[in-house]
C-alpha positions as protocol buffer text, in pm:
chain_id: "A"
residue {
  index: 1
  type: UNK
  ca { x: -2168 y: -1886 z: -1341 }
}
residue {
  index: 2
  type: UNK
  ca { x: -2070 y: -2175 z: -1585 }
}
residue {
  index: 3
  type: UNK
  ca { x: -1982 y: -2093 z: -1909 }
}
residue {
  index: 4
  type: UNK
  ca { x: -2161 y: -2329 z: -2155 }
}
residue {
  index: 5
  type: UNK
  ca { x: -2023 y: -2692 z: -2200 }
}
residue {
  index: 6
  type: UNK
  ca { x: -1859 y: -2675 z: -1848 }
}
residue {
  index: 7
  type: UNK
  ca { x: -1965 y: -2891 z: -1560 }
}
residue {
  index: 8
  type: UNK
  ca { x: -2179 y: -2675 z: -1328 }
}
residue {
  index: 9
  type: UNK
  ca { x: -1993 y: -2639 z: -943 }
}
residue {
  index: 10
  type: UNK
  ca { x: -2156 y: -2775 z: -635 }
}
residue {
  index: 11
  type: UNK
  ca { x: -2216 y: -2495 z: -408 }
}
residue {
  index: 12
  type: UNK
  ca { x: -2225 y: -2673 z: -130 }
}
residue {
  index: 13
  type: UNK
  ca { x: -1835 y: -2719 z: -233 }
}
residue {
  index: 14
  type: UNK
  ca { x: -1768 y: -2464 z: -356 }
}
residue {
  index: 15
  type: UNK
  ca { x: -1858 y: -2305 z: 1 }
}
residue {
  index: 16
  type: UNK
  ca { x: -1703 y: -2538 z: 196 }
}
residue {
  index: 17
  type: UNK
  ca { x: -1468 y: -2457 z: 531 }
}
residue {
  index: 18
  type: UNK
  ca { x: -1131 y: -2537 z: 474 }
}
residue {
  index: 19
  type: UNK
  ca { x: -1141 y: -2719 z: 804 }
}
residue {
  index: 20
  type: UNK
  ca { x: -1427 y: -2938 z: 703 }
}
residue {
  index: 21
  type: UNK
  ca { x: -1265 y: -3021 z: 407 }
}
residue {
  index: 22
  type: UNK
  ca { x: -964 y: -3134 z: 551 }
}
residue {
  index: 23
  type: UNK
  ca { x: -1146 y: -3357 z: 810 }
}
residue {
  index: 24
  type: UNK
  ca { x: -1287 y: -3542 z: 560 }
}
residue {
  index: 25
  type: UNK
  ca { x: -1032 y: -3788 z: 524 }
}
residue {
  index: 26
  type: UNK
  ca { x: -1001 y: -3812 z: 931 }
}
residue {
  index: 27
  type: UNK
  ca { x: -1377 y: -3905 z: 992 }
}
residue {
  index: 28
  type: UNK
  ca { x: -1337 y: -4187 z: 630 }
}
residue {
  index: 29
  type: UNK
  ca { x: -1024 y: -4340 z: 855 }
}
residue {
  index: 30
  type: UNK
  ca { x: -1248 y: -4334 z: 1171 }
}
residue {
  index: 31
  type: UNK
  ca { x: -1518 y: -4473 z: 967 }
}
residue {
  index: 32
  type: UNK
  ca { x: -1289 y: -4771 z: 779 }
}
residue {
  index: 33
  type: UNK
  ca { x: -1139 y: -4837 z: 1130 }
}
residue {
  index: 34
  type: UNK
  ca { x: -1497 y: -4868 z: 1372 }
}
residue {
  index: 35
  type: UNK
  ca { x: -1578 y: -5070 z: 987 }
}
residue {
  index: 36
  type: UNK
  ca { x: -1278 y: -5307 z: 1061 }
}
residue {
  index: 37
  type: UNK
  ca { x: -1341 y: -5322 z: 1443 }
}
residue {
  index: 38
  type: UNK
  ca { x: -1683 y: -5464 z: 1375 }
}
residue {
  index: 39
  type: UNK
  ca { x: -1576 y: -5730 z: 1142 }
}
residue {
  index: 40
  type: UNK
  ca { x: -1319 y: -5837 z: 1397 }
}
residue {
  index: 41
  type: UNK
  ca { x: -1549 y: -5899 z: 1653 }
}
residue {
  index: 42
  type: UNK
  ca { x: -1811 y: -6059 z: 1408 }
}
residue {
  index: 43
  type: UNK
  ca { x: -1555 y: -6308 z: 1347 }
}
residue {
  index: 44
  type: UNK
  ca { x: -1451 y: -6318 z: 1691 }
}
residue {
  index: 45
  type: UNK
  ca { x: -1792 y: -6388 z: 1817 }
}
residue {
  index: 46
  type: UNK
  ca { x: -1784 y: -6686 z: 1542 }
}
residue {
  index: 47
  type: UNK
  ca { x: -1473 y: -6830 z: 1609 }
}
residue {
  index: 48
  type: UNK
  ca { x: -1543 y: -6825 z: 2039 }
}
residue {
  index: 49
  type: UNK
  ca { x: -1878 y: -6957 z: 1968 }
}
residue {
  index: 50
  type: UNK
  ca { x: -1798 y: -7275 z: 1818 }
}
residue {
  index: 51
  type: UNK
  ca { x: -1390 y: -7320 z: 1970 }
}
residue {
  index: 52
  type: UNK
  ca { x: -1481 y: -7195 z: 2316 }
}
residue {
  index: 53
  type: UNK
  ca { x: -1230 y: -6857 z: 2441 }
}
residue {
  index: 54
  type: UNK
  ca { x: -903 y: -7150 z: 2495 }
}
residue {
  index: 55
  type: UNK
  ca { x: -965 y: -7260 z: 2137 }
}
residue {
  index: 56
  type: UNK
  ca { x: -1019 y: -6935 z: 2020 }
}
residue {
  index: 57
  type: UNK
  ca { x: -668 y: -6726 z: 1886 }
}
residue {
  index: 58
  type: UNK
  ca { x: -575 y: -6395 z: 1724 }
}
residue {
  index: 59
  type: UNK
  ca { x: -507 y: -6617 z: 1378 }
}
residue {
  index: 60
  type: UNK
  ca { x: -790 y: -6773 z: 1401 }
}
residue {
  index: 61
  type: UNK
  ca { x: -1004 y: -6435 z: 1376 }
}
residue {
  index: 62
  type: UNK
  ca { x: -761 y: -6270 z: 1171 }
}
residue {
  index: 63
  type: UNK
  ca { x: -844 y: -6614 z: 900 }
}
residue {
  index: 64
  type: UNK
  ca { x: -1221 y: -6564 z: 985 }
}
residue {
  index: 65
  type: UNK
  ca { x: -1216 y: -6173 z: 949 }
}
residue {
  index: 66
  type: UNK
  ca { x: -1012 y: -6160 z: 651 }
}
residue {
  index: 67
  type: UNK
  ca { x: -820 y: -5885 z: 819 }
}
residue {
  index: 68
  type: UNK
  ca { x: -416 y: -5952 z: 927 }
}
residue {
  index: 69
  type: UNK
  ca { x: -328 y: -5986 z: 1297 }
}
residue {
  index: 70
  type: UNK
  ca { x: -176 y: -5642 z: 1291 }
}
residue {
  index: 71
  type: UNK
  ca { x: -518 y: -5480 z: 1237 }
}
residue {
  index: 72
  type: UNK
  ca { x: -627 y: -5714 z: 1508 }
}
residue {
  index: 73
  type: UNK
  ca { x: -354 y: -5565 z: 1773 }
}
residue {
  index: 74
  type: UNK
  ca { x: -447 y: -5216 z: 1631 }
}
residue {
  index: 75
  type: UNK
  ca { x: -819 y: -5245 z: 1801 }
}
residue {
  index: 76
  type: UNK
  ca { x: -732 y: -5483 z: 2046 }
}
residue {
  index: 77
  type: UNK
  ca { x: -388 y: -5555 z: 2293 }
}
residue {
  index: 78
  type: UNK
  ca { x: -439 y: -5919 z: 2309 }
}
residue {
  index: 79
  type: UNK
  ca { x: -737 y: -6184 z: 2264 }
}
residue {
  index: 80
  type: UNK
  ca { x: -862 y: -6158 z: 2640 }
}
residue {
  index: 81
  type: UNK
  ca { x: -918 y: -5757 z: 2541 }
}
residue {
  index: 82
  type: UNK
  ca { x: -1074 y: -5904 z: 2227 }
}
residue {
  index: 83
  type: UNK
  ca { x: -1327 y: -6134 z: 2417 }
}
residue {
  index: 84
  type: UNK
  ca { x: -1459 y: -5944 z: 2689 }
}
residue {
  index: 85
  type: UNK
  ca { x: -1466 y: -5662 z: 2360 }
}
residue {
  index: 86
  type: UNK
  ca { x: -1719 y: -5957 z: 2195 }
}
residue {
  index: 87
  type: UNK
  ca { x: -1913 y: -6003 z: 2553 }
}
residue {
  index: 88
  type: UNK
  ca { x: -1964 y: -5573 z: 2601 }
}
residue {
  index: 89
  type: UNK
  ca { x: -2108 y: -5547 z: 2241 }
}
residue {
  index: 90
  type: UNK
  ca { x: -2346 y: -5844 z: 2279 }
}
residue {
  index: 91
  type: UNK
  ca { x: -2454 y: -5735 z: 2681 }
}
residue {
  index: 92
  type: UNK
  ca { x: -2496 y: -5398 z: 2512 }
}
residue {
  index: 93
  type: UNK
  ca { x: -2731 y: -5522 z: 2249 }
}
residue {
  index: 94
  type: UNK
  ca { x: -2909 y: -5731 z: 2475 }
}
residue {
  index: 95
  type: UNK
  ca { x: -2966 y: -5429 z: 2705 }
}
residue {
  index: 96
  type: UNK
  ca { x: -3089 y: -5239 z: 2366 }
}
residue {
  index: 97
  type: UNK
  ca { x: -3324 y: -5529 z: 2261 }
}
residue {
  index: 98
  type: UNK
  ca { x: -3520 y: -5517 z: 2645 }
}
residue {
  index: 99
  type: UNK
  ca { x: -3786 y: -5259 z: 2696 }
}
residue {
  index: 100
  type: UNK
  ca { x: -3878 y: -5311 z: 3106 }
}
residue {
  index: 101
  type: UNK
  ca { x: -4186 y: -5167 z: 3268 }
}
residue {
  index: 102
  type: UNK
  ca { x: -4134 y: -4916 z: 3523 }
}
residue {
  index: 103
  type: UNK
  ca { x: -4349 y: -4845 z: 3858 }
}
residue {
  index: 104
  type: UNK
  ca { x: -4566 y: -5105 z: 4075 }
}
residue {
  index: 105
  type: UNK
  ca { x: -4772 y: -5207 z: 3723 }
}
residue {
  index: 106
  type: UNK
  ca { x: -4474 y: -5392 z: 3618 }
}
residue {
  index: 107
  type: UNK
  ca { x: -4646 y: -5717 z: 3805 }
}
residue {
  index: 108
  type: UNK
  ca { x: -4889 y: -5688 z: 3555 }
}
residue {
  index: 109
  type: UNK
  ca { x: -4671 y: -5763 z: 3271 }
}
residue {
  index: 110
  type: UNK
  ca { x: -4472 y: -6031 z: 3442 }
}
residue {
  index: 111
  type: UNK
  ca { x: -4536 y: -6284 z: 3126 }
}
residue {
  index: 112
  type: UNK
  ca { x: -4407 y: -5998 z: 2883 }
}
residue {
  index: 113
  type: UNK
  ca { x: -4100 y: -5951 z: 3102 }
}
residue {
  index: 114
  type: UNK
  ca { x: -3973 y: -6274 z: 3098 }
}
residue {
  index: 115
  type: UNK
  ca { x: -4100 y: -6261 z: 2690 }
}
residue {
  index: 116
  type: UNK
  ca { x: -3885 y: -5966 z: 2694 }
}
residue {
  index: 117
  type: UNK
  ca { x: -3588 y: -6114 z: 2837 }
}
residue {
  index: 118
  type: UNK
  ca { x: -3586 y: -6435 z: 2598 }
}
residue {
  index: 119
  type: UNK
  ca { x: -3621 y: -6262 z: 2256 }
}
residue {
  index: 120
  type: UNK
  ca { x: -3342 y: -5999 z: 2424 }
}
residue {
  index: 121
  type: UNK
  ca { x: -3135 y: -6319 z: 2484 }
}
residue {
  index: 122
  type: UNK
  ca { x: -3222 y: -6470 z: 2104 }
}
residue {
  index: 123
  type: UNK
  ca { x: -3097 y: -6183 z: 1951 }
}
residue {
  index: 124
  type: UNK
  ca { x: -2779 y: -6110 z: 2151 }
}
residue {
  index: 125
  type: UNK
  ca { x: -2688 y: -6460 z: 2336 }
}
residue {
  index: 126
  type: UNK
  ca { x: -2332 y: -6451 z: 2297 }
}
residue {
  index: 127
  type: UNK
  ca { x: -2247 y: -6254 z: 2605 }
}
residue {
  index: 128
  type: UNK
  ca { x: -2425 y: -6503 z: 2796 }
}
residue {
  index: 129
  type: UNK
  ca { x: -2286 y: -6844 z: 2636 }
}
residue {
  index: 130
  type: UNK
  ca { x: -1945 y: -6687 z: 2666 }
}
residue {
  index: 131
  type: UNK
  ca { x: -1920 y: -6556 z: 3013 }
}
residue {
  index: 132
  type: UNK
  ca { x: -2106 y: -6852 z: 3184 }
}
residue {
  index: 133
  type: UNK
  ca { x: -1848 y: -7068 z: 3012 }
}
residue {
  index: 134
  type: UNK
  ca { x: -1554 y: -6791 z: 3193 }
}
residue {
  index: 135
  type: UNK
  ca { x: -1759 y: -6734 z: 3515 }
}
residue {
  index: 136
  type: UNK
  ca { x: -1727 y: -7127 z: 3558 }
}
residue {
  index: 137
  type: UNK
  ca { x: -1285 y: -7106 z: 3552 }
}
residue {
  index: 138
  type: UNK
  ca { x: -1168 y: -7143 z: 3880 }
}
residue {
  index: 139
  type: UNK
  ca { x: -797 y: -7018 z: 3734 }
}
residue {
  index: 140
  type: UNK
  ca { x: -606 y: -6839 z: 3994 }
}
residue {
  index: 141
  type: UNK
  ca { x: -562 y: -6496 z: 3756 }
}
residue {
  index: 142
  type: UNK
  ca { x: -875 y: -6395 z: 3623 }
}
residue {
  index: 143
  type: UNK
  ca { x: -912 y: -6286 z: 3279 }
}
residue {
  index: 144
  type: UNK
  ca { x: -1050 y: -5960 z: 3132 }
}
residue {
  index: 145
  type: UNK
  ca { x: -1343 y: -6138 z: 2958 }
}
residue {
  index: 146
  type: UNK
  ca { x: -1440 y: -6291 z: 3278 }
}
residue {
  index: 147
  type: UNK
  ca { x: -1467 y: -5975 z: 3448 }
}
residue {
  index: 148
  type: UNK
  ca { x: -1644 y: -5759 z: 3227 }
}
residue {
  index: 149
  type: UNK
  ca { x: -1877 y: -6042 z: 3243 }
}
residue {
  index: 150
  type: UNK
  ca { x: -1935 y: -6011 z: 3602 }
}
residue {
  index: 151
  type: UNK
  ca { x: -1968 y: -5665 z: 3601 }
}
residue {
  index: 152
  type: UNK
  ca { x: -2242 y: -5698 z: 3293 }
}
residue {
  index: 153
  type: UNK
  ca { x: -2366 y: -5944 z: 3548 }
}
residue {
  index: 154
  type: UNK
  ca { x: -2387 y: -5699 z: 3840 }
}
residue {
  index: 155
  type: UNK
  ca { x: -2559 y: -5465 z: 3623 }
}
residue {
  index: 156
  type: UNK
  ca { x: -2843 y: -5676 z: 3554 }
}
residue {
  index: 157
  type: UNK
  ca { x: -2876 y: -5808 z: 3893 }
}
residue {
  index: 158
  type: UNK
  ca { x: -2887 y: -5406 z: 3990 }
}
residue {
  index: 159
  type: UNK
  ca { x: -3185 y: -5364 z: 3709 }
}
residue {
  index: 160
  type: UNK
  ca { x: -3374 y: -5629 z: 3797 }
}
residue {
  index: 161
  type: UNK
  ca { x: -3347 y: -5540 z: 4189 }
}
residue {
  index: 162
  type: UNK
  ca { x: -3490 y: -5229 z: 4138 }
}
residue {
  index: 163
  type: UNK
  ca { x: -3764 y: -5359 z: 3956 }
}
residue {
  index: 164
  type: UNK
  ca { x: -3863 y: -5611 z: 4191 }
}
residue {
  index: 165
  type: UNK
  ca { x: -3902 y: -5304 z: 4447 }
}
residue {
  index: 166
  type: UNK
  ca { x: -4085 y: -5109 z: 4217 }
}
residue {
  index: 167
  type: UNK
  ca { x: -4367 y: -5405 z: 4253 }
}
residue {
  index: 168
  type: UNK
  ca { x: -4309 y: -5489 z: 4618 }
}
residue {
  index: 169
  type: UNK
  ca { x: -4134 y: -5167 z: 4753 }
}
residue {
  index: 170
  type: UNK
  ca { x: -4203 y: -5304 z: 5127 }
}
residue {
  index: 171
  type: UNK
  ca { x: -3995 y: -5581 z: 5076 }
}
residue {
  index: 172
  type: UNK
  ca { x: -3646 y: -5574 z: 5243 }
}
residue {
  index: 173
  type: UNK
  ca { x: -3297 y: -5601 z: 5091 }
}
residue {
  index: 174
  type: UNK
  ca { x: -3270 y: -5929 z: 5219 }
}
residue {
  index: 175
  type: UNK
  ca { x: -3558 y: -6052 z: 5005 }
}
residue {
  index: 176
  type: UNK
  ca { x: -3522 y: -5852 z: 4744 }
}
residue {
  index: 177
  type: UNK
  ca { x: -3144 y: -5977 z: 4726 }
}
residue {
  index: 178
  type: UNK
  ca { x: -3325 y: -6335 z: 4741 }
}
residue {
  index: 179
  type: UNK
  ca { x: -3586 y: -6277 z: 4504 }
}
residue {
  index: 180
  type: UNK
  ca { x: -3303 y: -6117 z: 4223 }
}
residue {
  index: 181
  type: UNK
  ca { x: -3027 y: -6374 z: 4235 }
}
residue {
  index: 182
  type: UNK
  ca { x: -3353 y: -6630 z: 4214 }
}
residue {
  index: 183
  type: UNK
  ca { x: -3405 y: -6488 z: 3865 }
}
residue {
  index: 184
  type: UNK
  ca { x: -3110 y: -6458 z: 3753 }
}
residue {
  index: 185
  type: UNK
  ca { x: -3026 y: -6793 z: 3850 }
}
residue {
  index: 186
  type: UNK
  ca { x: -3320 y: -6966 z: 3679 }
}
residue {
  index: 187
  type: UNK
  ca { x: -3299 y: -6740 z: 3391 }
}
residue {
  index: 188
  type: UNK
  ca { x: -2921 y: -6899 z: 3314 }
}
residue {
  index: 189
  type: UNK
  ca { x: -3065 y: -7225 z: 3402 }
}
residue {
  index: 190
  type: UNK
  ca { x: -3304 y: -7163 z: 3145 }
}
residue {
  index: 191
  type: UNK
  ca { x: -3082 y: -7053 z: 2889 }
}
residue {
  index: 192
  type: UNK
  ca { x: -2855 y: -7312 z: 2915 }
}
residue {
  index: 193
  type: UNK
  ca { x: -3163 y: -7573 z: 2849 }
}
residue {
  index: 194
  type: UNK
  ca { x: -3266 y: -7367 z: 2581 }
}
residue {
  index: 195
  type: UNK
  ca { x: -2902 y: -7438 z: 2416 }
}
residue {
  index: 196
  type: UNK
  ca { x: -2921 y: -7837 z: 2423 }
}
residue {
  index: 197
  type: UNK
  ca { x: -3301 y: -7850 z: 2350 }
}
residue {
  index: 198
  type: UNK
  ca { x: -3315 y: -7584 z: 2044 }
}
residue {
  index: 199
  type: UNK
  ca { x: -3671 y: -7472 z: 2092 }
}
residue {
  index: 200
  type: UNK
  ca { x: -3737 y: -7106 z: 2015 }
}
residue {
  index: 201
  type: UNK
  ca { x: -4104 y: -7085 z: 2100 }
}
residue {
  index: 202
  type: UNK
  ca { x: -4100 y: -7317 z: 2406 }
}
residue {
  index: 203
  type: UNK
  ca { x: -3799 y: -7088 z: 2554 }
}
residue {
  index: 204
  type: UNK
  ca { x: -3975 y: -6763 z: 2542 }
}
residue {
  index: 205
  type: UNK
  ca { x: -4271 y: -6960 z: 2707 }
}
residue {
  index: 206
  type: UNK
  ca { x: -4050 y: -7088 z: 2969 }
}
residue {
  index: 207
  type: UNK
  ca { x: -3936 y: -6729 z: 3039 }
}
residue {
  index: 208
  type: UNK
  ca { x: -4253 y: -6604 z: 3079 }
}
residue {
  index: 209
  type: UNK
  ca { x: -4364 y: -6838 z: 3320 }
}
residue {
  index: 210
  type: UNK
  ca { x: -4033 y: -6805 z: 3545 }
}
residue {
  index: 211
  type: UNK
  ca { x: -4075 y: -6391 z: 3545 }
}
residue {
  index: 212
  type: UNK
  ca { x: -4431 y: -6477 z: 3608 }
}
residue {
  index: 213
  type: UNK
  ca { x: -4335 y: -6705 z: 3954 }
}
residue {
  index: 214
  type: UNK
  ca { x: -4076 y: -6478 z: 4043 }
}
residue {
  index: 215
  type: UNK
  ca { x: -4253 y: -6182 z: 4027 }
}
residue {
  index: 216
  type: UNK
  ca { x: -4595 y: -6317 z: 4158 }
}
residue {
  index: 217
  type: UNK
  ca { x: -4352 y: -6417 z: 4463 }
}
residue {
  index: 218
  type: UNK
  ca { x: -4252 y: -6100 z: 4540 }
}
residue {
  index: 219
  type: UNK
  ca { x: -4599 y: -5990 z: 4567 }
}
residue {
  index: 220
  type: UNK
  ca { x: -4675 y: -6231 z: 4818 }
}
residue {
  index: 221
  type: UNK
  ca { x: -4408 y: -6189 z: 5051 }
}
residue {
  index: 222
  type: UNK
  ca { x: -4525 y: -5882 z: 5106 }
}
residue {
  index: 223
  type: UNK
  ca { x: -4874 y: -6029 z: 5157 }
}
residue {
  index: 224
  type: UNK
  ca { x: -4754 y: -6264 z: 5388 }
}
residue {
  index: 225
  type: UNK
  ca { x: -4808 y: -6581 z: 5121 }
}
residue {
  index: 226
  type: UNK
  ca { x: -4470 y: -6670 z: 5037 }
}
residue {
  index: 227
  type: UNK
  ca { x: -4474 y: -6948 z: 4753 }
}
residue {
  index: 228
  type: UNK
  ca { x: -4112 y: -7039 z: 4879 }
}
């Protein structure tokens, strides 16, 4: 008990495992550090956005970031680990930001697919305008970024394979192979129009109607009224 004039104890302290207490500290150093991670890559995404990943160096972020180069080097070993770092955090967004379908009633919702896929792509773009940019260098050794692109890449082909055999599960690999790198391919055609014309609503629109064509396509095959 408190004796009058004396601040009352918190219990919850005052109870407190010795161990807990002295992991406080730890999990505020975790917590500063995932804090200063964050910010790098914010700036990093900036910086590669506008100077491309050539233009793009360690002082460069570390200006943008506020943040020296040595906290830089602390997260990340160089600025190809930093870049594919910015492309994994924007895929991974983009991947949170889409809610697909499942089963043979995803041909249904074909227009909210590809609705899905541009508003995805609106709020996370950056893994896309960066790794078409690297996907595109013909340099003989490949670079980190450029790789975890392809693999995000190969995941996405692998997603939207299976859905396309949810709808038209008689179709063969072959055309479901066809069908997927199809969509992929228009959907980066797509994008990349989106980028020079600048029209929010008429993207989405455009996405619909190519998951709509694609989609509708794969129903035909299988109905023997192939639209290609």
């Amino acid at each position: 008990m408190s004796l009058p004039g004396q601040p009352c104890e918190d219990p919850s302290a005052a109870s407190e495992d010795p161990d807990s207490a002295r992991s406080r500290p730890a999990r505020r150093t975790r917590a500063n550090g995932d804090r200063s991670r964050e910010r790098i890559l914010d700036a990093a995404t900036e910086v590669a956005t506008e100077r491309g990943y050539d233009g793009t160096t360690i002082s460069s972020v570390s200006k943008a970031s506020g943040l020296p180069p040595t906290s830089i080097y602390w997260h990340f070993t160089d600025k190809d680990d930093l870049i594919a770092a910015v492309i994994d955090r924007s895929y991974q967004r983009w991947l949170g930001a889409l809610s697909l379908p499942e089963g043979a009633d995803a041909a249904r919702w074909a227009g909210q697919i590809g609705t899905q896929v541009a508003k995805a792509l609106q709020e996370a773009p950056d893994f896309l305008r960066l790794g078409l940019k690297l996907a595109l260098d013909r340099r003989p050794v490949e670079r980190r970024a450029k790789r975890k692109f392809l693999q995000s890449r190969a995941s996405t082909f692998d997603q939207f394979a299976r859905l396309i055999r949810q709808i038209a599960p008689e179709l063969d690999d072959d055309k479901v192979d066809l069908l997927t790198t199809y969509l992929i391919a228009g959907a980066d055609g797509l994008f990349i129009a989106g980028e020079i014309d600048d029209d929010p609503q008429r993207f989405v629109e455009l996405f619909e109607l190519h998951a709509t064509v694609v989609l509708q396509s794969a129903i035909d095959v299988v109905t023997s009224r192939p639209r290609y």
